[in-house]
PDB file of C-alpha atoms in Angstrom:
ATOM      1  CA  UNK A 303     119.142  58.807  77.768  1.00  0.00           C
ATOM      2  CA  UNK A 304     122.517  56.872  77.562  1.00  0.00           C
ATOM      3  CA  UNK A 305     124.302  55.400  80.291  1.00  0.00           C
ATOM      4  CA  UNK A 306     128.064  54.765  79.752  1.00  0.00           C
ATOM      5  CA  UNK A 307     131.268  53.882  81.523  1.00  0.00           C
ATOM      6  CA  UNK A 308     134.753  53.283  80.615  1.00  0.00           C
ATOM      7  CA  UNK A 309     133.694  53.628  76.886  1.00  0.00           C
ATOM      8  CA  UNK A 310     130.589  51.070  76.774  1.00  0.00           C
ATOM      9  CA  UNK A 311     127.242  51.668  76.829  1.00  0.00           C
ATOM     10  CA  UNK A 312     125.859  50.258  80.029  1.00  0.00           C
ATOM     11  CA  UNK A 313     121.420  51.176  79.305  1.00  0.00           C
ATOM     12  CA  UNK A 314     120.240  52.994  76.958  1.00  0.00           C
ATOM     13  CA  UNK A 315     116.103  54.685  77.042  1.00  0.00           C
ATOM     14  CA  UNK A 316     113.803  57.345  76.387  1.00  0.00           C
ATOM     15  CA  UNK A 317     111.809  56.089  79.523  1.00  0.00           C
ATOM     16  CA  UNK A 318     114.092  57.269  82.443  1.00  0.00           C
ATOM     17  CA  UNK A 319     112.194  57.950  85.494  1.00  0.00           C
ATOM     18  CA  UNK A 320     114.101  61.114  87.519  1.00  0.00           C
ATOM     19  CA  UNK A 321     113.856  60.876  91.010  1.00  0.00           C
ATOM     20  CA  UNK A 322     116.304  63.039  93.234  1.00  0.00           C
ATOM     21  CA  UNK A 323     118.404  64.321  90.266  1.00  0.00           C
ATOM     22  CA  UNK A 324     119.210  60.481  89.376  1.00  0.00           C
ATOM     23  CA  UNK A 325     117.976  58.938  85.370  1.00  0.00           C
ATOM     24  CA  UNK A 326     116.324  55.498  86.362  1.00  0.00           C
ATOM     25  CA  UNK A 327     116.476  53.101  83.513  1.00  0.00           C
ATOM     26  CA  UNK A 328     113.875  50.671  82.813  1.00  0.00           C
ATOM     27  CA  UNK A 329     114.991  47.304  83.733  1.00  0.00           C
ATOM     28  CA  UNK A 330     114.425  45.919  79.615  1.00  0.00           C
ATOM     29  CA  UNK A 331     117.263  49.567  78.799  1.00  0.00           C
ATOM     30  CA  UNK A 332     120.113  47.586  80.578  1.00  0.00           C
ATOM     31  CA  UNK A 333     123.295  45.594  78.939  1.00  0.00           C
ATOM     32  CA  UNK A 334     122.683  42.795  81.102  1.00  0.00           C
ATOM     33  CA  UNK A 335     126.342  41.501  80.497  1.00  0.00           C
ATOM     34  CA  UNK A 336     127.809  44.390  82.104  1.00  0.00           C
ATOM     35  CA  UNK A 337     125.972  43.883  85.435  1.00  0.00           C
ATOM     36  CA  UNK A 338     126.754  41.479  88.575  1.00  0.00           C
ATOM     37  CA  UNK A 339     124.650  41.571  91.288  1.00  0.00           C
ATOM     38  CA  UNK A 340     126.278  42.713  94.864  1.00  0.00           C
ATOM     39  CA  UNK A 341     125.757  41.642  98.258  1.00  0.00           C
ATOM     40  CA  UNK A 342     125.802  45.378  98.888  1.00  0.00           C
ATOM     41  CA  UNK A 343     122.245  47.207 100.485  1.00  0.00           C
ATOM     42  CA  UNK A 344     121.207  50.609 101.753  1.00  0.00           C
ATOM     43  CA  UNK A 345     117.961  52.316 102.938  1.00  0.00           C
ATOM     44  CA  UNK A 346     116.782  54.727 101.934  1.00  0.00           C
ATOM     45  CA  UNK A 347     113.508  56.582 104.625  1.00  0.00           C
ATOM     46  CA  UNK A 348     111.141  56.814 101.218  1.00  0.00           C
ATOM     47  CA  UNK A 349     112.175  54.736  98.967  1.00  0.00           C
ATOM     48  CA  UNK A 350     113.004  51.500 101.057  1.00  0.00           C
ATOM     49  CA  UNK A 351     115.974  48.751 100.735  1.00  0.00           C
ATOM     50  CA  UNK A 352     117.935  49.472  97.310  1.00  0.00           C
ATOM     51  CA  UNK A 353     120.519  46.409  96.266  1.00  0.00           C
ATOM     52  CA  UNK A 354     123.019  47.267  93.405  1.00  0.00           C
ATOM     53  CA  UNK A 355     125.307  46.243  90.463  1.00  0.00           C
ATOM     54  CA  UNK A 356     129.020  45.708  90.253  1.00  0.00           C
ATOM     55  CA  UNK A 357     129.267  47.213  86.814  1.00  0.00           C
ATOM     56  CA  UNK A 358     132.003  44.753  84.537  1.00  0.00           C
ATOM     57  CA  UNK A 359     133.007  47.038  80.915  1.00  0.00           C
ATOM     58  CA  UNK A 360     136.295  46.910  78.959  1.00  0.00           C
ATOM     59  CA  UNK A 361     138.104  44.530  81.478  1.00  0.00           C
ATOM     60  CA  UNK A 362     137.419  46.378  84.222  1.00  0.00           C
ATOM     61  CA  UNK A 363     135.217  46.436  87.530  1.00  0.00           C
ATOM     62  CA  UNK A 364     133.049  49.372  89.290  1.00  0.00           C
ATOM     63  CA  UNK A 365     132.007  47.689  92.316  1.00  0.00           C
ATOM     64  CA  UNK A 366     128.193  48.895  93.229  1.00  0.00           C
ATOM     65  CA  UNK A 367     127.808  51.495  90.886  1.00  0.00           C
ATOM     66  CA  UNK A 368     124.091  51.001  89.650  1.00  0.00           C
ATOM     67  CA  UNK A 369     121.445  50.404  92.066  1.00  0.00           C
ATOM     68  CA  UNK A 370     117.831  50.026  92.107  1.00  0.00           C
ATOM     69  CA  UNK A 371     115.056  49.377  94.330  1.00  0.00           C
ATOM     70  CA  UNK A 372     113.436  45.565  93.966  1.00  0.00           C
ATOM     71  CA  UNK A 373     110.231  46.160  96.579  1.00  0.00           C
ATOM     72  CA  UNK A 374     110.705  50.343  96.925  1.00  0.00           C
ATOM     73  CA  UNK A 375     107.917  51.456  99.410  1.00  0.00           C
ATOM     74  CA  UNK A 376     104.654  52.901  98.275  1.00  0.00           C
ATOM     75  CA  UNK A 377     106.232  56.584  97.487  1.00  0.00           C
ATOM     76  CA  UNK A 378     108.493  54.842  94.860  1.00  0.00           C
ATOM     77  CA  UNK A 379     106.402  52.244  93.561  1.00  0.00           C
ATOM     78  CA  UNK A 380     107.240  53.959  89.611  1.00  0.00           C
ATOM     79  CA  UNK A 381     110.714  53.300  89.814  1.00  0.00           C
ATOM     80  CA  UNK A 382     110.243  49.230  91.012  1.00  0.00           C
ATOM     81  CA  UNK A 383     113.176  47.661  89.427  1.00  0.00           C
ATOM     82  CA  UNK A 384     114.771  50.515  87.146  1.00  0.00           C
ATOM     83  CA  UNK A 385     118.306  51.079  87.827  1.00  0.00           C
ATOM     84  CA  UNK A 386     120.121  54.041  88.654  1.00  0.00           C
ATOM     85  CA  UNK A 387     123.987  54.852  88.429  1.00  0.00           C
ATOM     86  CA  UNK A 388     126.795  56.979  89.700  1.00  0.00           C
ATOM     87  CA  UNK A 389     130.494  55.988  90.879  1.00  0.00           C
ATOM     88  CA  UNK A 390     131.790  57.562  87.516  1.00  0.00           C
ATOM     89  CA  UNK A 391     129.256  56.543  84.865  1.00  0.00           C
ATOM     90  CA  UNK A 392     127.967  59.563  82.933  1.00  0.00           C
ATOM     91  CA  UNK A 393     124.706  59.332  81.838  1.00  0.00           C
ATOM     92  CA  UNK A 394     123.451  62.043  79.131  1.00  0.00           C
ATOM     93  CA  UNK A 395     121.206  62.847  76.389  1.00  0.00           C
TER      94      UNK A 395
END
């Protein structure tokens, strides 16, 4: 599976976890350089706290548009720091 926005390839893996319809990427499958943290958090009732990525590619900026779970509770314990991504990046085959 290949992540990708605005032309650059943001992760890239043949270990995405699917949870809810969403490709989670193993943590090592990120571009690290296209990723800043955000101060950004939401809950969700089975998976727990998930904190995202302002995704930087090609000069521009996609505020929070990868997220992942750091400490997911026990029903999500497999997807523990992968990262997941919508907000306009297309992630295919």
């Amino acid at each position: 599976m290949k992540a990708m926005w605005n032309g650059t390839v943001l992760a890239e893996s043949d270990q995405t976890v699917v949870v809810e319809g969403n490709h989670y990427f193993p943590p090592d499958a990120i571009h690290k350089e296209h990723f800043e943290p955000s101060t950004t958090h939401t809950v969700c009732s089975w998976k727990g706290t998930a904190s995202y990525y302002t995704v930087v590619a090609g000069g521009q900026r996609n505020p929070d548009a990868a997220w992942y779970y750091p400490e997911p509770k026990d029903a999500a314990k497999n997807i523990a720091g992968y990262i997941a991504f919508w907000k306009g990046v297309t992630v295919t085959a």
